PDB file of C-alpha atoms and ligand atoms in Angstrom:
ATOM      1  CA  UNK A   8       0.000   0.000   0.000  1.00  0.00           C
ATOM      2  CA  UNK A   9       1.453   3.301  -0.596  1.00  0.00           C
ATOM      3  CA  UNK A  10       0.326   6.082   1.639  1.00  0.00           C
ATOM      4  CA  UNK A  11      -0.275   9.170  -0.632  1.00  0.00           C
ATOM      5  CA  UNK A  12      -2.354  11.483   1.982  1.00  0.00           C
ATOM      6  CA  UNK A  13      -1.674  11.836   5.778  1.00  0.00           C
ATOM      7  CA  UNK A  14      -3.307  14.195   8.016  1.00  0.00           C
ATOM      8  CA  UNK A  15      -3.782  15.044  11.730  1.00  0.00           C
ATOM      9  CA  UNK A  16      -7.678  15.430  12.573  1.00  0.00           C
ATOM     10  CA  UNK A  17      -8.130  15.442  16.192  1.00  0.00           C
ATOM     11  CA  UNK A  18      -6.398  14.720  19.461  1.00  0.00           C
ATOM     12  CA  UNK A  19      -8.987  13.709  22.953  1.00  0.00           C
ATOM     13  CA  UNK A  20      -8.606  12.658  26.188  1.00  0.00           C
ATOM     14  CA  UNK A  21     -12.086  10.582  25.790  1.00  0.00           C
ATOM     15  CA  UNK A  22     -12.600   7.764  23.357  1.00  0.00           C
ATOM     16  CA  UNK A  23     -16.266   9.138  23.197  1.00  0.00           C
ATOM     17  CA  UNK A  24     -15.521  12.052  21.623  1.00  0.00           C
ATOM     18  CA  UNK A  25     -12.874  10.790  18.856  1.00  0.00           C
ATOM     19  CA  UNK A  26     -14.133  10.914  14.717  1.00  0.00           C
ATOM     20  CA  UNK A  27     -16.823   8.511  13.463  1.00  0.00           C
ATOM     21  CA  UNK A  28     -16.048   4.689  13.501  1.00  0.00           C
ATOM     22  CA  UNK A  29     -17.045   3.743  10.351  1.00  0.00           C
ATOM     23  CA  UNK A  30     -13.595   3.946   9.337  1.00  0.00           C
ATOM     24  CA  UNK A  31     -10.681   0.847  10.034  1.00  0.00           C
ATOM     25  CA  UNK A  32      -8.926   2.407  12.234  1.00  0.00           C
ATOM     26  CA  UNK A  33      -5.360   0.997  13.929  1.00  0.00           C
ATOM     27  CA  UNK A  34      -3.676   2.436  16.865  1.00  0.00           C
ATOM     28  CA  UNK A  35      -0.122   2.226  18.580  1.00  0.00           C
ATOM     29  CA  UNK A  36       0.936   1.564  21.955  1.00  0.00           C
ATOM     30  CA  UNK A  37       3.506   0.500  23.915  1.00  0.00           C
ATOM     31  CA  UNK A  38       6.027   1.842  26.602  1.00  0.00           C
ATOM     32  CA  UNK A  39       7.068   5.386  26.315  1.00  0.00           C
ATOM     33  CA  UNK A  40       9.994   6.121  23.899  1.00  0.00           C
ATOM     34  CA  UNK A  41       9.847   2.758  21.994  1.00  0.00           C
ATOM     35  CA  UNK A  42       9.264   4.447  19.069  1.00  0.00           C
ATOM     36  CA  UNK A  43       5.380   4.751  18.781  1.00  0.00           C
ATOM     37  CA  UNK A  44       5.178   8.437  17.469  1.00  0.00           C
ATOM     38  CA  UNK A  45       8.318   7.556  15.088  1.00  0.00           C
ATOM     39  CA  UNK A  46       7.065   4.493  13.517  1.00  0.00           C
ATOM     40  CA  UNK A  47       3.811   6.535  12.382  1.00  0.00           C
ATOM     41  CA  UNK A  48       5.702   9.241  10.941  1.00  0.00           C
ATOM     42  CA  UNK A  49       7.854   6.854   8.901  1.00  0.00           C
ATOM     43  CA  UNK A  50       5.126   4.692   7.904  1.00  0.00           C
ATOM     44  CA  UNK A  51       3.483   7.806   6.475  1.00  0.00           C
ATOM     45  CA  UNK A  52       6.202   9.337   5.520  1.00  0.00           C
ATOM     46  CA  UNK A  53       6.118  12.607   7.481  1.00  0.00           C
ATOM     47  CA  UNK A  54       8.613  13.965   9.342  1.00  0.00           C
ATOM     48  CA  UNK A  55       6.410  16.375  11.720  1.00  0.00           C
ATOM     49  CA  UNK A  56       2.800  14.519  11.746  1.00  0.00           C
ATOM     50  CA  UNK A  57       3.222  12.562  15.103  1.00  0.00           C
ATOM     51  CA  UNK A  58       5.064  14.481  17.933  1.00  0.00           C
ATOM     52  CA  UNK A  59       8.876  13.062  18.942  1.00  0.00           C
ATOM     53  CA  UNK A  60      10.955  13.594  21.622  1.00  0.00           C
ATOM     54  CA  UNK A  61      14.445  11.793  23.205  1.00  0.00           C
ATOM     55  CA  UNK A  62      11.877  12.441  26.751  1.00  0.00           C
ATOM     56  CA  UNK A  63       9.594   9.699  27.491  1.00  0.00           C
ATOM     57  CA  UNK A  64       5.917  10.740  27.862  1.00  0.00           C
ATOM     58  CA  UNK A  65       5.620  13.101  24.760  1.00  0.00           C
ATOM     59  CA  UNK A  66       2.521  11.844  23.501  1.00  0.00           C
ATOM     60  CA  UNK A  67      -0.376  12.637  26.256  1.00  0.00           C
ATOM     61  CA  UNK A  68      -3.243  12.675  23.988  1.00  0.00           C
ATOM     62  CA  UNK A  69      -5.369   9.625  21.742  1.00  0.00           C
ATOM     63  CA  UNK A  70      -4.377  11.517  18.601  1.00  0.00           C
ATOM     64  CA  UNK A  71      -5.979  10.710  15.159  1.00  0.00           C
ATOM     65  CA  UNK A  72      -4.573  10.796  11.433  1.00  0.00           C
ATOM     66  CA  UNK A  73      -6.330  10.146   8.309  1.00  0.00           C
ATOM     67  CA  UNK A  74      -5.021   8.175   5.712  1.00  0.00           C
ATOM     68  CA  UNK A  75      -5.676   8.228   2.216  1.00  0.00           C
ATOM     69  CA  UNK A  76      -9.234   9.557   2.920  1.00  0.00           C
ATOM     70  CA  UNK A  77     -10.030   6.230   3.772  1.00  0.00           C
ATOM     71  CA  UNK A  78      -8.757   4.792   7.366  1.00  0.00           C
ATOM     72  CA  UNK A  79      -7.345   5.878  10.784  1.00  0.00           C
ATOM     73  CA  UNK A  80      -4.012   5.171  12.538  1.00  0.00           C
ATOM     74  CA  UNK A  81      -3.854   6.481  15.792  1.00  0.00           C
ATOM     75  CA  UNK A  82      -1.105   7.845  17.898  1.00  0.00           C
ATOM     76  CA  UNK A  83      -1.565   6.967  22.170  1.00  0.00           C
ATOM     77  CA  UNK A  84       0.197   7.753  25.129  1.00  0.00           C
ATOM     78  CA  UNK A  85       3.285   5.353  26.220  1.00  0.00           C
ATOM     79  CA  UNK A  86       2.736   3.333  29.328  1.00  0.00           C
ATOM     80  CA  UNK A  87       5.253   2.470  32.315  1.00  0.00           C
ATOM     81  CA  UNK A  88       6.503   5.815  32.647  1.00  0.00           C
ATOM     82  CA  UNK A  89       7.651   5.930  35.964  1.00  0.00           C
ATOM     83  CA  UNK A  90       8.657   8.977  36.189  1.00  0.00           C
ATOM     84  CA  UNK A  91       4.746  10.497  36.017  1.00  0.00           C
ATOM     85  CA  UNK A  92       3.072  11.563  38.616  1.00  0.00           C
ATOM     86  CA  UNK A  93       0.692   8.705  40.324  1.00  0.00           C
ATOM     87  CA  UNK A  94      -2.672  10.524  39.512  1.00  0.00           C
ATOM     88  CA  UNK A  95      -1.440  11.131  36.088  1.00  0.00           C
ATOM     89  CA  UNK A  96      -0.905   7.939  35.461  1.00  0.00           C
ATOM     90  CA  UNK A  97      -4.267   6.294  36.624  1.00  0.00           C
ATOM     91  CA  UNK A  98      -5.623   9.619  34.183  1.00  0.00           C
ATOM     92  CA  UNK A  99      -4.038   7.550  31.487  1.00  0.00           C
ATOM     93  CA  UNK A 100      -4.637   3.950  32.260  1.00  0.00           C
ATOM     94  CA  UNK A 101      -8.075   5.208  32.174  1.00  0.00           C
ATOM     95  CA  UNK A 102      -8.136   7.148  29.180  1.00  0.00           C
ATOM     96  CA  UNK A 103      -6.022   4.255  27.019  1.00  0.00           C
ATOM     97  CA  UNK A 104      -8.630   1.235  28.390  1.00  0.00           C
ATOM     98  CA  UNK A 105     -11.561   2.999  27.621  1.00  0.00           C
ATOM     99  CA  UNK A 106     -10.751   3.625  24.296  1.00  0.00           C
ATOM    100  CA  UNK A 107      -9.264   0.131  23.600  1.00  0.00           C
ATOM    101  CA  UNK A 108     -12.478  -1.694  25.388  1.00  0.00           C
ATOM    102  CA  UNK A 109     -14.822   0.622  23.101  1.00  0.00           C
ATOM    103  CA  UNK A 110     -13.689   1.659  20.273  1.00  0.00           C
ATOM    104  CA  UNK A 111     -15.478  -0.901  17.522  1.00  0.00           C
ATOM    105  CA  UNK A 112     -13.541   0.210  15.069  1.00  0.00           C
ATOM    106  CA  UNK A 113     -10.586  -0.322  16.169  1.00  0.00           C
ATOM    107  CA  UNK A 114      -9.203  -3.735  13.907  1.00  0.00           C
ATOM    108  CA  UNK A 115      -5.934  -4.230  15.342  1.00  0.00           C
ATOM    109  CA  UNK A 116      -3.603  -2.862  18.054  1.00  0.00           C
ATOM    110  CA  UNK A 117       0.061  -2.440  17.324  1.00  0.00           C
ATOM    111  CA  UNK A 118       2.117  -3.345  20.640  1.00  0.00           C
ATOM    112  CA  UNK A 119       5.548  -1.670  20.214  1.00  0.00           C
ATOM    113  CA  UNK A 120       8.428  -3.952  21.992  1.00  0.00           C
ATOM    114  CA  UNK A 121      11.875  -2.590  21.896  1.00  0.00           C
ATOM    115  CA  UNK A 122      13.933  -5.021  20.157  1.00  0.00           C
ATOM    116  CA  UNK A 123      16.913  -4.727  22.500  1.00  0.00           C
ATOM    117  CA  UNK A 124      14.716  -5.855  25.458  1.00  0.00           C
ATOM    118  CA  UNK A 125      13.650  -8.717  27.262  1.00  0.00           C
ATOM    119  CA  UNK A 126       9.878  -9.650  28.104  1.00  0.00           C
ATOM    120  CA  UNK A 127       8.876  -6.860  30.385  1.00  0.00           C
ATOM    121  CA  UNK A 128       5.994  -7.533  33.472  1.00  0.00           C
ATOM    122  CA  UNK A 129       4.615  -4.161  31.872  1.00  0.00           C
ATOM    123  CA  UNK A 130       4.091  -5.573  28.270  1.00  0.00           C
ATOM    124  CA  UNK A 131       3.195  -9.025  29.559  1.00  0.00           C
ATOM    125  CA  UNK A 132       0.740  -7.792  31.856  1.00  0.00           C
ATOM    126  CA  UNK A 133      -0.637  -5.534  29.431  1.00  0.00           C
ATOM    127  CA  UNK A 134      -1.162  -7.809  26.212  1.00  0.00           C
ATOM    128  CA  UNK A 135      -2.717 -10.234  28.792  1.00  0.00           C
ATOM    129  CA  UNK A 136      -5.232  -7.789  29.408  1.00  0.00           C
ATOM    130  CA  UNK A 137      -5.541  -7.660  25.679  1.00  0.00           C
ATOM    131  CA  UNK A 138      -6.306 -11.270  25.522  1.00  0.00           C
ATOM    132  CA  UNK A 139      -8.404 -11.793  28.401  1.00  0.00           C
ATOM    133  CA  UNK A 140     -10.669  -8.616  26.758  1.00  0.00           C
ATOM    134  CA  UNK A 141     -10.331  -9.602  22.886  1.00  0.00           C
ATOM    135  CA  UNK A 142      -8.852  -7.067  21.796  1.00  0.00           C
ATOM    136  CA  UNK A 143      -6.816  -8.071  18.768  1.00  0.00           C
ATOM    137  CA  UNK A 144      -2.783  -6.986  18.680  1.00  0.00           C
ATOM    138  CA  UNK A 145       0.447  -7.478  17.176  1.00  0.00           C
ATOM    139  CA  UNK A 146       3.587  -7.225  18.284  1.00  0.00           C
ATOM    140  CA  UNK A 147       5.880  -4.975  16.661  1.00  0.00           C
ATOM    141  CA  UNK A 148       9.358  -5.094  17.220  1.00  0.00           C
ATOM    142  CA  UNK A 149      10.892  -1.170  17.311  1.00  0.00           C
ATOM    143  CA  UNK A 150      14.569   0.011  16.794  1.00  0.00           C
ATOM    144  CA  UNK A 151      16.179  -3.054  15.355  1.00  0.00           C
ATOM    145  CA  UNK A 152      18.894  -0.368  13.884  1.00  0.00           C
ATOM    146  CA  UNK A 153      20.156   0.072  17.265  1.00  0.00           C
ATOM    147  CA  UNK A 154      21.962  -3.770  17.312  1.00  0.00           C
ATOM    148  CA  UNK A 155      23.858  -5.723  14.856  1.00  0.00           C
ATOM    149  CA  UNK A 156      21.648  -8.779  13.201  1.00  0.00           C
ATOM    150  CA  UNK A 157      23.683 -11.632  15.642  1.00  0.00           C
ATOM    151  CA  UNK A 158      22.213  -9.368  18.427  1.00  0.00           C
ATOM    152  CA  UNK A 159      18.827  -8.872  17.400  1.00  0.00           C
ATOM    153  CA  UNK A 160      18.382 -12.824  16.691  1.00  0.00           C
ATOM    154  CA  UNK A 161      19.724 -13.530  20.225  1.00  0.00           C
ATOM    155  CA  UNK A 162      17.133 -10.810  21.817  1.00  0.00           C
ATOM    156  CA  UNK A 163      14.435 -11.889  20.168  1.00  0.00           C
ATOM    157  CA  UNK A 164      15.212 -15.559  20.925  1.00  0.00           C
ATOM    158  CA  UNK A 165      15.064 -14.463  24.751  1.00  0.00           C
ATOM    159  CA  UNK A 166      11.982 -12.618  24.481  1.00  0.00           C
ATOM    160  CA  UNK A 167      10.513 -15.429  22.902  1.00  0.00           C
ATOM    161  CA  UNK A 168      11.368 -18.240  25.055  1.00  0.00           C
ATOM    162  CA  UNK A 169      10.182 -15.810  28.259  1.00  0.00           C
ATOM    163  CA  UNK A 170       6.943 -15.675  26.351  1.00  0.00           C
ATOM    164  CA  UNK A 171       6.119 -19.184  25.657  1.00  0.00           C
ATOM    165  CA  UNK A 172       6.428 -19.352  29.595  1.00  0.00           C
ATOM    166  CA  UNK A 173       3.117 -17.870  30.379  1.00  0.00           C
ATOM    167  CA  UNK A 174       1.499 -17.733  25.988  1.00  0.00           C
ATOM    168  CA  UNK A 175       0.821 -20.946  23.925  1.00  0.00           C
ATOM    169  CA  UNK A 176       2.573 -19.300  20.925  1.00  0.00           C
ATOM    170  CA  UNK A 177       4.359 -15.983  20.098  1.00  0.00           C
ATOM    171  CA  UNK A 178       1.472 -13.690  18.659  1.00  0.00           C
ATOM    172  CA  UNK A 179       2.106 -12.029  15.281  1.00  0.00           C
ATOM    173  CA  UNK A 180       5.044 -10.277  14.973  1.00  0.00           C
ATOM    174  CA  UNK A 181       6.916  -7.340  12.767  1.00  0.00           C
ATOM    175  CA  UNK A 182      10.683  -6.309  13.067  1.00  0.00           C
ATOM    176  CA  UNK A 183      10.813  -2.925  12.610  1.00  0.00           C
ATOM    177  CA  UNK A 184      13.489   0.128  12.376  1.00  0.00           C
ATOM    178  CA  UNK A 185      11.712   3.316  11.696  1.00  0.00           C
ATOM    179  CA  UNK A 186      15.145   5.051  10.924  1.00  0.00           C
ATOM    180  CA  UNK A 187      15.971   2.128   8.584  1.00  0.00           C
ATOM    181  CA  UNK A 188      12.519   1.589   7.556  1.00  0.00           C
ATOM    182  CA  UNK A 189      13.295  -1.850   8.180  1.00  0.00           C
ATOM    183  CA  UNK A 190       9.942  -3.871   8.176  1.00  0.00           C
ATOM    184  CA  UNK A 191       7.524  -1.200   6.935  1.00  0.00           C
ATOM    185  CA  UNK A 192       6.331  -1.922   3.931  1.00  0.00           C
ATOM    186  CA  UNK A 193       5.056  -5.129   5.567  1.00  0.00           C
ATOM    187  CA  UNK A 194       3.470  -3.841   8.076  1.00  0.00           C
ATOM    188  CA  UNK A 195       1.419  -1.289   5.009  1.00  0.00           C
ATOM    189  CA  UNK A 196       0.837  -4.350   3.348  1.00  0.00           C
ATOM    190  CA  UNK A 197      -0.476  -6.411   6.419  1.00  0.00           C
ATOM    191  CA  UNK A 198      -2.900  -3.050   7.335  1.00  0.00           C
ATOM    192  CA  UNK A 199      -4.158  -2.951   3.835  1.00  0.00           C
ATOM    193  CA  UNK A 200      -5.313  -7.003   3.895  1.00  0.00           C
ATOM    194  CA  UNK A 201      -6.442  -6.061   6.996  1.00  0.00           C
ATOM    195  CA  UNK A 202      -8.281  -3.197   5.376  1.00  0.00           C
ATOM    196  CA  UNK A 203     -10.080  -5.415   2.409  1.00  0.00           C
ATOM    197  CA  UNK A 204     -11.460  -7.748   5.501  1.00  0.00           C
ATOM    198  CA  UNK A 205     -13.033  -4.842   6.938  1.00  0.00           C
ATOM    199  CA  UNK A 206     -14.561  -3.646   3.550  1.00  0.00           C
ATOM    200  CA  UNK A 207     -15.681  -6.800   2.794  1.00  0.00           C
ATOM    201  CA  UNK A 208     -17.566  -6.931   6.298  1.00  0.00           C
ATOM    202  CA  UNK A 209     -18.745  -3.711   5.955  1.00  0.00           C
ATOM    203  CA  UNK A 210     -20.398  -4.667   2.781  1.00  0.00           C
ATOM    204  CA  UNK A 211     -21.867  -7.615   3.987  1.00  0.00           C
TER     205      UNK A 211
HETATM  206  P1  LIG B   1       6.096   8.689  23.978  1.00  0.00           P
HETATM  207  O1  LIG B   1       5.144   9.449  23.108  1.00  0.00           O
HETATM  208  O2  LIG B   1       6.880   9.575  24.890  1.00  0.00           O
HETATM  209  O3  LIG B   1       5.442   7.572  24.714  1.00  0.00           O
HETATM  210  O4  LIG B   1       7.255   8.024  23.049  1.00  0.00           O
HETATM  211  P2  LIG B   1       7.110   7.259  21.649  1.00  0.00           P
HETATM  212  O5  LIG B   1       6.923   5.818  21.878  1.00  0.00           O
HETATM  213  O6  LIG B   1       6.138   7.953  20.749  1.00  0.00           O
HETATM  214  O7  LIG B   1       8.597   7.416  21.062  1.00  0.00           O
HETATM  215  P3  LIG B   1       9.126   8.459  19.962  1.00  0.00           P
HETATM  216  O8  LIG B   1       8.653   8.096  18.613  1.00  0.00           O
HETATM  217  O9  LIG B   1       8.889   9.840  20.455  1.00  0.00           O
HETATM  218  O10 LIG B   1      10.703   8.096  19.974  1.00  0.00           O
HETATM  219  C1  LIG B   1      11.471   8.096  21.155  1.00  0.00           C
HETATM  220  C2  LIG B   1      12.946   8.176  20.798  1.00  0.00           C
HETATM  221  O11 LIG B   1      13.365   6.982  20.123  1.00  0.00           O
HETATM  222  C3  LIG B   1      13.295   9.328  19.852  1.00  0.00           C
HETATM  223  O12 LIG B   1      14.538   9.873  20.245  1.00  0.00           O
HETATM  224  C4  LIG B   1      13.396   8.653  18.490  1.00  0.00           C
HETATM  225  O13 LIG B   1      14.247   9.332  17.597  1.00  0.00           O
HETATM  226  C5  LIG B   1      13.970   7.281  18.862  1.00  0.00           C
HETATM  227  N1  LIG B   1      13.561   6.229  17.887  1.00  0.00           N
HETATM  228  C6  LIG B   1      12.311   5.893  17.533  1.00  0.00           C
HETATM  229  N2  LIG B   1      12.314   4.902  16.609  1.00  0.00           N
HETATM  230  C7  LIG B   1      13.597   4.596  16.369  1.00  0.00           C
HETATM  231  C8  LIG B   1      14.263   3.633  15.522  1.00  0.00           C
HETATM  232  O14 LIG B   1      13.662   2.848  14.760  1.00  0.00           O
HETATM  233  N3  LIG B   1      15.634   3.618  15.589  1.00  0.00           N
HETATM  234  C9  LIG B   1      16.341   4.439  16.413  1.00  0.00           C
HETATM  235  N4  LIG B   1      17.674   4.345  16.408  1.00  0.00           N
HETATM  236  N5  LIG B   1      15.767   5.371  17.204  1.00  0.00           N
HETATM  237  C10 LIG B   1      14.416   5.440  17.196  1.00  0.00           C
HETATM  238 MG1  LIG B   2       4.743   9.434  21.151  1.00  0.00          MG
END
């Protein structure tokens, strides 16, 4: 899929007030600075649509962008941020499960994992919670750049066997490097199947 048209429509702190959902829309998540903000920008191309920042908890806001006139990616808040205040954070948790438990639109949830990292109790925990509430996701794999391919393979071996201690099977996965754009064009063509399904349901 190529991405000819990206643009920012709205940003809320309630799921209730966010565009019409009669669009596909898919939205990304993960801890803060893994690379959510970044990996939109590169998938569409555009340097300043999604804010970026070297400080964790830039994005504060569920923030919408239309895409080719046609679907929605969306831009969330990082979890795990320790560093935010207490009452800031349950603002958040709030804010993120609302919209993820009621949002019907919403087709699949992008869970951004740094490459470099283990399994963390944060991520586990929260893509239980996915699970257990049906919410679809896949994992995607950020800043693979940042180690050499020997590395990477040995990482993601870890992360996987930690895993497979509490999952049945790794879910879905993407490798990703938004500076290489490493992985992207799979991921575009993985939203566009994605995409037809929801047509096709739409019409039916
Ligand atoms: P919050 O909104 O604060 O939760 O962060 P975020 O997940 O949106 O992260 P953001 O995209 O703002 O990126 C955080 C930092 O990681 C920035 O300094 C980015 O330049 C850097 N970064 C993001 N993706 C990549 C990548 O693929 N490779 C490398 N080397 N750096 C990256
Ligand atoms: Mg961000």
């Amino acid at each position: 899929m190529i991405i000819k048209k990206a643009s920012f429509v709205i940003s809320n702190t309630n799921y209730k007030l966010c565009p019409n959902d009669n669009k596909a829309e898919y939205a990304f998540i993960g801890r803060s600075n893994v690379g959510k903000s970044s990996l939109i920008n590169a998938l569409t191309n555009n340097k300043s649509l999604a804010k970026i920042s070297g400080k964790p908890g830039k994005t504060q806001l569920i923030n919408h962008f239309l895409i080719n006139e046609d679907w929605f990616m969306v831009d969330l808040p990082g979890y795990g941020y320790a560093k935010t205040s207490k009452v800031l954070r349950a603002k958040f948790h709030k804010m993120i499960n609302d919209y993820l438990l009621n949002r019907k639109n919403l087709i699949c949830l992008f869970v951004l994992i740094d490459s470099r990292h283990d399994l963390q109790a944060v991520d586990n925990e929260f893509m239980q919670f996915l699970a257990e509430n049906n919410i679809p996701f896949t994992i995607v794999f950020t800043k693979t750049d940042k180690q050499g391919r020997s590395t990477l393979a040995k990482n993601f071996n870890k992360f996987k066997a930690t895993m497979l201690n509490d999952w049945e099977s790794l879910p879905k996965y993407f490798m990703t490097s938004s500076i290489k754009r490493t992985g992207l064009k799979e991921l575009l063509d993985y939203i566009s199947a994605l995409n037809k399904d929801f047509k096709t349901n739409q019409e039916s």
